[in-house]
Coordinates of C-alpha atoms and ligand atoms in Angstrom, one line a residue:
L1 CA 64.8 110.5 80.9
G2 CA 67.4 111.6 78.4
D3 CA 66.6 113.6 75.2
E4 CA 65.5 110.5 73.3
G5 CA 63.6 109.1 76.2
R6 CA 61.5 112.2 76.5
R7 CA 60.8 112.2 72.8
Y8 CA 59.8 108.6 72.6
A9 CA 57.7 108.9 75.7
K10 CA 55.6 111.3 73.7
I11 CA 55.7 109.8 70.2
G12 CA 56.3 106.2 71.0
L13 CA 59.5 104.0 70.8
P14 CA 60.6 103.5 67.2
E15 CA 60.3 99.7 67.5
L16 CA 56.8 100.0 68.8
R17 CA 55.7 102.3 66.0
V18 CA 57.4 100.2 63.3
F19 CA 55.9 97.0 64.7
Q20 CA 52.4 98.5 64.7
Y21 CA 52.9 99.5 61.1
I22 CA 54.2 96.1 60.0
I23 CA 51.4 94.1 61.6
S24 CA 48.8 96.5 60.1
D25 CA 50.2 96.3 56.6
P26 CA 51.2 92.8 55.3
G27 CA 53.0 94.4 52.3
A28 CA 55.4 96.3 54.6
T29 CA 59.1 96.0 53.5
V30 CA 62.4 97.3 54.8
E31 CA 62.2 99.9 52.1
S32 CA 58.7 101.1 53.0
V33 CA 59.7 101.2 56.7
R34 CA 62.7 103.3 55.8
E35 CA 60.5 105.7 53.8
R36 CA 58.1 106.2 56.6
F37 CA 60.4 106.3 59.6
G38 CA 63.7 107.6 58.2
E39 CA 67.2 106.1 58.3
S40 CA 68.0 106.4 62.0
E41 CA 64.7 105.3 63.6
T42 CA 64.5 102.4 61.1
G43 CA 68.0 101.3 62.2
I44 CA 67.0 101.4 65.9
A45 CA 63.6 99.8 65.3
L46 CA 64.9 96.9 63.2
S47 CA 67.7 96.0 65.5
Q48 CA 65.4 96.0 68.5
L49 CA 62.8 94.0 66.6
A50 CA 65.4 91.5 65.4
K51 CA 66.1 90.7 69.0
L52 CA 62.5 89.8 69.4
G53 CA 62.5 87.5 66.4
V54 CA 61.0 90.0 63.9
K55 CA 63.1 89.8 60.8
P56 CA 62.6 90.6 57.1
S57 CA 62.4 87.3 55.2
G58 CA 62.7 86.4 51.6
G59 CA 62.1 89.5 49.6
S60 CA 62.4 91.9 52.6
V61 CA 58.7 91.5 53.5
F62 CA 58.4 90.8 57.2
S63 CA 57.1 87.5 58.5
I64 CA 56.1 87.1 62.1
P65 CA 54.7 83.9 63.5
P66 CA 51.1 84.8 64.4
Q67 CA 51.4 83.1 67.8
K68 CA 54.2 85.5 68.8
I69 CA 52.4 88.7 67.9
N70 CA 50.8 89.1 71.3
E71 CA 54.0 88.3 73.2
I72 CA 55.9 91.0 71.2
K73 CA 53.1 93.5 71.7
N74 CA 53.3 92.9 75.4
V75 CA 57.1 93.4 75.6
L76 CA 57.0 96.6 73.6
G77 CA 53.9 97.9 75.4
E78 CA 55.6 97.4 78.7
R79 CA 58.6 99.3 77.5
Q80 CA 56.5 102.1 76.4
R81 CA 54.5 102.1 79.6
L82 CA 57.7 102.4 81.7
L83 CA 59.0 105.3 79.6
Q84 CA 55.7 107.1 80.0
A85 CA 55.6 106.4 83.7
M86 CA 59.1 107.9 84.1
S87 CA 58.2 111.0 82.1
Q88 CA 55.4 111.6 84.7
G89 CA 58.0 111.4 87.4
E90 CA 56.9 107.9 88.7
A91 CA 59.7 105.9 90.5
I92 CA 60.6 102.8 88.6
R93 CA 62.1 100.0 90.7
D94 CA 62.5 97.3 88.1
R95 CA 66.2 96.9 88.0
R96 CA 66.3 94.9 84.8
S97 CA 64.3 97.4 82.8
I98 CA 66.5 100.2 84.1
E99 CA 69.6 98.4 83.1
Y100 CA 68.1 97.7 79.7
F101 CA 67.3 101.4 79.1
L102 CA 70.7 102.5 80.3
R103 CA 72.4 100.1 77.9
R104 CA 70.4 101.7 75.1
G105 CA 72.1 105.0 75.4
N106 CA 70.2 108.3 75.4
L107 CA 66.9 106.9 76.7
I108 CA 67.6 107.5 80.3
V109 CA 70.5 109.0 82.2
S110 CA 71.7 108.0 85.7
R111 CA 72.6 110.4 88.4
K112 CA 73.8 109.2 91.8
H113 CA 72.8 110.6 95.1
I114 CA 74.6 109.6 98.3
N115 CA 73.0 110.3 101.6
R116 CA 75.2 109.8 104.7
L117 CA 73.8 109.8 108.2
V118 CA 76.4 110.6 110.9
R119 CA 75.7 110.1 114.6
I120 CA 78.0 110.6 117.5
N121 CA 79.0 107.5 119.4
E122 CA 79.9 106.8 123.1
N123 CA 83.6 107.8 122.6
G124 CA 82.5 111.0 120.9
K125 CA 80.1 111.8 123.8
A126 CA 82.9 111.2 126.3
S127 CA 85.3 113.6 124.6
I128 CA 82.8 116.3 123.9
K129 CA 83.6 118.1 127.1
Y130 CA 87.0 119.0 125.9
I131 CA 85.6 120.9 123.0
K132 CA 84.9 124.4 124.3
E133 CA 83.4 127.5 123.0
S134 CA 86.7 129.3 124.0
G135 CA 88.9 126.3 123.0
T136 CA 92.2 127.3 121.2
I137 CA 93.8 124.0 120.2
G138 CA 93.2 123.1 116.6
K139 CA 95.6 120.3 116.1
V140 CA 96.8 117.3 118.2
T141 CA 100.5 117.0 118.4
P142 CA 102.6 114.7 120.6
E143 CA 103.7 117.8 122.7
I144 CA 100.1 118.9 123.3
L145 CA 99.1 115.4 124.4
A146 CA 102.2 114.9 126.6
S147 CA 101.9 118.3 128.3
G148 CA 98.3 117.8 129.2
I149 CA 97.6 121.3 128.2
W150 CA 94.6 120.2 126.2
R151 CA 92.7 119.5 129.4
K152 CA 92.9 123.1 130.4
E153 CA 92.8 125.0 127.1
G154 CA 90.2 122.8 125.4
F155 CA 89.9 122.0 121.7
R156 CA 88.5 124.4 119.2
R157 CA 85.1 123.6 117.8
Y158 CA 85.0 122.2 114.3
D159 CA 82.8 124.3 112.1
L160 CA 80.9 122.1 109.8
N161 CA 79.4 125.1 108.0
A162 CA 82.7 126.8 107.2
P163 CA 82.8 127.5 103.4
V164 CA 85.1 125.1 101.5
S165 CA 88.0 127.0 100.1
A166 CA 89.5 124.5 97.7
R167 CA 88.3 124.8 94.1
V168 CA 87.3 121.5 92.9
S169 CA 88.6 120.8 89.4
A170 CA 88.4 117.6 87.4
V171 CA 91.1 118.0 84.8
A172 CA 93.5 115.1 84.2
H173 CA 97.0 115.5 85.3
P174 CA 99.3 117.1 82.7
L175 CA 101.3 113.9 82.5
R176 CA 98.2 111.8 81.9
Q177 CA 97.1 114.2 79.2
L178 CA 100.5 113.8 77.4
M179 CA 100.3 110.0 77.8
D180 CA 96.9 109.9 76.2
R181 CA 98.2 111.9 73.2
I182 CA 101.1 109.5 72.8
H183 CA 98.8 106.5 73.1
E184 CA 96.7 108.0 70.3
I185 CA 99.8 108.5 68.1
F186 CA 101.0 104.9 68.3
L187 CA 97.6 103.5 67.8
S188 CA 97.3 105.6 64.7
F189 CA 100.6 104.0 63.5
G190 CA 98.8 100.7 63.8
F191 CA 100.9 99.5 66.8
R192 CA 99.5 97.3 69.5
E193 CA 99.9 98.2 73.2
M194 CA 101.9 95.8 75.4
S195 CA 102.4 95.7 79.1
G196 CA 104.9 94.1 81.6
H197 CA 105.7 93.9 85.3
Y198 CA 107.4 96.2 87.8
I199 CA 109.3 93.1 89.1
E200 CA 111.3 91.2 86.5
S201 CA 114.1 88.6 86.5
A202 CA 117.5 89.8 85.5
F203 CA 117.1 87.3 82.7
W204 CA 114.4 89.2 80.8
N205 CA 115.5 92.6 81.9
M206 CA 119.1 92.0 80.8
D207 CA 120.3 88.6 79.7
A208 CA 117.7 88.2 77.0
L209 CA 118.9 91.6 75.7
F210 CA 122.5 90.4 75.5
I211 CA 123.7 92.6 78.3
P212 CA 126.8 90.8 79.7
Q213 CA 126.6 89.7 83.4
D214 CA 129.5 91.9 84.3
H215 CA 128.1 95.0 82.6
P216 CA 128.4 98.2 84.8
A217 CA 124.6 98.9 84.3
R218 CA 123.9 95.7 86.3
E219 CA 125.7 97.0 89.4
M220 CA 123.8 98.3 92.3
Q221 CA 124.3 101.9 91.3
D222 CA 121.8 101.6 88.4
T223 CA 119.6 98.7 89.3
F224 CA 117.3 98.1 92.3
Y225 CA 117.8 94.5 93.0
L226 CA 115.2 93.0 95.3
E227 CA 115.7 90.8 98.3
G228 CA 113.9 87.5 98.2
P229 CA 114.0 84.2 96.5
D230 CA 115.4 83.8 93.0
M231 CA 112.8 83.9 90.3
E232 CA 111.4 81.2 88.0
I233 CA 112.3 82.4 84.5
E234 CA 109.4 82.9 82.3
H235 CA 109.7 80.8 79.1
P236 CA 112.5 78.6 80.3
E237 CA 112.8 77.1 76.9
V238 CA 114.9 80.1 75.7
I239 CA 117.5 79.9 78.5
E240 CA 119.9 77.6 76.7
A241 CA 120.0 79.6 73.5
V242 CA 120.5 82.9 75.4
K243 CA 123.3 81.3 77.5
R244 CA 125.0 80.1 74.3
A245 CA 124.8 83.6 72.7
H246 CA 126.5 85.1 75.7
E247 CA 129.2 82.4 76.0
K248 CA 130.0 81.4 72.4
G249 CA 128.0 83.8 70.3
I250 CA 125.9 82.9 67.3
R251 CA 126.9 82.1 63.7
G252 CA 129.3 84.8 62.6
Y253 CA 129.5 86.5 66.0
R254 CA 131.8 85.6 69.0
G255 CA 129.6 86.4 71.9
W256 CA 131.0 87.9 75.2
E257 CA 133.2 84.8 75.9
Y258 CA 132.6 84.3 79.7
A259 CA 130.9 81.6 81.8
W260 CA 127.2 82.6 82.0
S261 CA 125.5 82.1 85.4
L262 CA 121.9 81.0 85.7
D263 CA 121.9 82.2 89.3
K264 CA 122.6 85.8 88.3
A265 CA 119.9 85.6 85.7
R266 CA 117.3 84.5 88.3
K267 CA 117.7 87.6 90.5
P268 CA 114.6 89.6 91.0
L269 CA 114.8 93.4 90.3
L270 CA 112.7 96.4 89.5
R271 CA 112.8 96.8 85.8
T272 CA 115.3 99.4 84.7
H273 CA 113.7 99.8 81.2
T274 CA 110.6 98.7 79.4
T275 CA 112.7 97.1 76.6
V276 CA 112.1 94.0 78.7
S277 CA 108.5 94.1 77.6
T278 CA 109.5 94.6 74.0
I279 CA 111.7 91.6 73.8
R280 CA 109.4 89.3 75.7
T281 CA 106.3 90.4 73.8
L282 CA 108.0 90.0 70.4
Y283 CA 109.0 86.5 71.5
E284 CA 105.5 85.6 72.8
L285 CA 103.7 87.0 69.7
G286 CA 106.0 85.4 67.2
Q287 CA 104.2 87.5 64.6
C288 CA 105.8 89.5 61.8
P289 CA 105.3 92.3 60.8
V290 CA 104.2 93.8 64.1
G291 CA 104.5 97.1 65.9
V292 CA 104.3 97.2 69.7
F293 CA 104.4 100.0 72.3
S294 CA 103.9 100.8 75.9
I295 CA 104.1 103.8 78.2
E296 CA 105.0 102.4 81.6
K297 CA 107.1 103.0 84.7
V298 CA 110.7 102.0 85.2
F299 CA 113.1 102.4 88.2
R300 CA 116.7 103.5 88.5
H301 CA 119.1 104.0 91.3
E302 CA 119.7 107.7 90.2
S303 CA 120.4 110.8 92.2
V304 CA 117.5 113.0 91.5
D305 CA 118.2 116.4 89.9
W306 CA 116.7 118.8 87.4
K307 CA 116.8 116.2 84.7
H308 CA 116.9 112.9 86.5
L309 CA 114.2 110.9 88.4
A310 CA 114.5 107.5 90.0
E311 CA 111.0 106.6 88.9
L312 CA 110.1 107.5 85.4
H313 CA 108.0 106.4 82.5
Q314 CA 109.4 105.2 79.2
I315 CA 107.7 105.5 75.9
E316 CA 108.8 102.1 74.6
G317 CA 108.2 100.5 71.3
A318 CA 109.5 98.4 68.4
Y319 CA 108.7 97.5 64.9
Y320 CA 109.5 94.0 63.7
A321 CA 109.4 93.6 60.0
K322 CA 111.3 92.5 56.9
D323 CA 111.5 96.2 55.8
A324 CA 112.5 97.7 59.1
N325 CA 115.8 99.6 58.9
L326 CA 117.6 102.7 60.1
S327 CA 115.6 105.0 57.8
T328 CA 112.3 103.6 59.2
L329 CA 113.6 104.3 62.7
K330 CA 114.6 107.8 61.9
W331 CA 111.3 108.5 60.2
L332 CA 109.4 107.1 63.1
M333 CA 111.2 109.2 65.7
K334 CA 110.9 112.4 63.7
E335 CA 107.2 111.7 63.0
F336 CA 106.4 110.9 66.6
Y337 CA 108.0 114.1 68.0
G338 CA 106.8 116.1 65.0
R339 CA 103.2 115.1 65.8
L340 CA 103.6 116.5 69.3
G341 CA 104.9 119.7 67.8
F342 CA 108.7 119.2 68.1
S343 CA 110.6 119.3 64.8
D344 CA 113.8 120.4 66.4
I345 CA 114.9 116.9 67.4
H346 CA 118.4 115.5 66.7
L347 CA 119.6 112.0 66.4
I348 CA 123.1 111.2 67.4
P349 CA 125.2 108.0 67.4
S350 CA 125.1 106.1 70.7
Y351 CA 125.7 102.7 72.3
Y352 CA 123.6 100.0 73.9
P353 CA 124.7 96.5 74.3
Y354 CA 121.6 95.2 72.6
T355 CA 121.5 97.5 69.5
E356 CA 123.7 98.1 66.5
P357 CA 123.6 100.7 65.3
S358 CA 122.3 102.8 68.2
M359 CA 121.0 106.3 68.2
D360 CA 120.0 108.8 70.9
V361 CA 117.3 111.4 70.5
V362 CA 118.4 114.8 71.7
A363 CA 116.6 118.1 72.2
T364 CA 117.7 121.5 73.6
I365 CA 116.1 123.0 76.7
N366 CA 117.3 126.5 77.7
G367 CA 120.4 126.1 75.6
K368 CA 121.2 122.9 77.3
E369 CA 121.2 119.5 75.4
I370 CA 119.0 116.9 77.0
E371 CA 118.8 113.3 76.0
L372 CA 115.2 112.2 75.4
G373 CA 116.0 108.5 74.9
G374 CA 117.7 105.7 73.1
S375 CA 116.9 103.6 70.0
G376 CA 118.5 101.2 67.6
I377 CA 118.3 98.0 65.7
F378 CA 118.5 94.9 67.9
R379 CA 121.6 92.9 67.4
P380 CA 121.3 89.4 66.0
E381 CA 122.7 88.1 69.3
V382 CA 119.4 89.3 70.8
T383 CA 117.0 88.3 68.1
K384 CA 118.3 85.0 66.7
P385 CA 118.3 83.0 70.0
L386 CA 114.6 83.9 70.4
G387 CA 113.7 82.9 66.8
L388 CA 113.2 86.4 65.5
H389 CA 114.6 86.3 62.0
E390 CA 113.7 89.8 60.6
P391 CA 115.1 93.1 61.8
V392 CA 113.7 94.8 64.9
I393 CA 113.9 98.6 65.3
A394 CA 113.3 99.6 68.9
W395 CA 113.3 102.7 71.1
G396 CA 112.9 103.7 74.8
L397 CA 112.1 107.4 75.3
G398 CA 111.7 109.3 78.5
L399 CA 108.1 110.5 79.1
E400 CA 108.9 113.1 81.8
R401 CA 111.7 114.6 79.8
L402 CA 109.3 115.0 76.9
A403 CA 106.8 116.5 79.3
M404 CA 109.5 119.1 80.2
L405 CA 109.6 120.2 76.6
F406 CA 105.9 119.9 76.2
Y407 CA 105.0 122.0 79.2
G408 CA 108.1 124.2 79.1
L409 CA 109.5 123.1 82.4
D410 CA 113.1 123.7 83.4
D411 CA 113.0 121.1 86.3
I412 CA 111.7 117.6 85.9
R413 CA 110.8 117.3 89.5
K414 CA 108.1 119.9 89.0
I415 CA 105.9 117.2 87.3
Y416 CA 105.5 115.4 90.6
R417 CA 105.5 118.3 93.0
S418 CA 101.7 118.6 93.0
D419 CA 102.1 122.4 92.9
L420 CA 98.4 123.4 92.7
D421 CA 99.2 126.6 91.0
W422 CA 100.9 124.8 88.1
L423 CA 98.3 122.0 88.0
R424 CA 95.6 124.6 87.5
N425 CA 97.4 126.7 85.1
F426 CA 99.8 124.6 83.0
P427 CA 99.9 125.6 79.4
M428 CA 97.5 123.5 77.4
K429 CA 98.8 122.3 74.0
Ligands
LIG1 N1 116.4 100.7 77.0 C1 117.2 101.9 76.6 C2 117.1 102.9 77.9 O1 116.5 102.5 78.8 C3 116.5 102.6 75.5 C4 116.6 101.8 74.2 C5 115.5 101.1 73.9 C6 117.7 101.8 73.4 C7 115.5 100.3 72.7 C8 117.7 101.0 72.3 C9 116.6 100.3 71.9 O2 117.7 103.9 77.9

């Protein structure tokens, strides 16, 4: 039994006590119940009773069909009986009642015991003769097996009673803790979380973002293309408009002026950025204004060093609204980093094929500048073909680089090194 369960086993469940009062006093009202039983027990009791068909009617006097009184008494009596039985340590096997009490919160708590019975089998018995009191071999390696030395030396006994040396701790990984914080921040901005896929078509990862098909970022050095059949493009109805934007542009813009290839767009790849989720989600939602975000993994053909990873997470997001502009974007970036405790963030002009203007977010670590991510306002060649007619401000920020700042790391690889010393002692923010 939990705290409440113990209490109600003694004094009676609120719904039982309230019910007894109501049937004994025909003038009972919600008000008089509240006076006698107090706010919180009245709340519990009335919602439980409502499920059994007992509701205040008309003036707030209760009406209960007389033929149901006994039935309700039985249900409540049985509930009370079970609680009392549990408080006396009796084992309750009625699954449905247990599930019911668990759903109600503090009445009962569950604890799980696992008993495992282990017995040696025939193979075990056959090999037991190689385990010797004086055995010295603790590990099976190809050399030990090939040399046959194990027959002579024997294996060391396995001491099941040896004390466990590892400290068991149940703290979330530092990166997870940071992700949770970020999640909270964007939810508090009123943004909704979006998600995408590791495997994407070049179309959604690049073409829909107006990245020309001969762009250097498409080459093997940056993108992991996948072997395998070409992909069906999600939402094929937009292909024509995207192709036209690349080849001929849109009203007032000339486009890239080359022959766009559907074959290239159908190639499967590991997404290089989560901006693919942003553009597809805005198209799918077709809602304005709207803010979206995600914290998900991307893949890049990078050589790994102190500030580069080939698998990393991006804090992605966008705000699509009539009033979205460069000031909104600057404010959002400053506010986001500010809430994590970093006010020393700089914004510098940058370039992405899909934004104009574009800005990078930069911080300083150990006197060295480090780029935290990119942002900008989507170009009309990106938004118009997808039917998005208001400005979109968007960003894609590196999670692990932020973690470097957050945890004071001078090497990004440390995050994934599973160094127990660090995992146990990282500075908590
Ligand atoms: N997608 C860019 C990157 O991966 C970041 C970015 C997102 C830039 C949105 C502008 C707008 O670096």
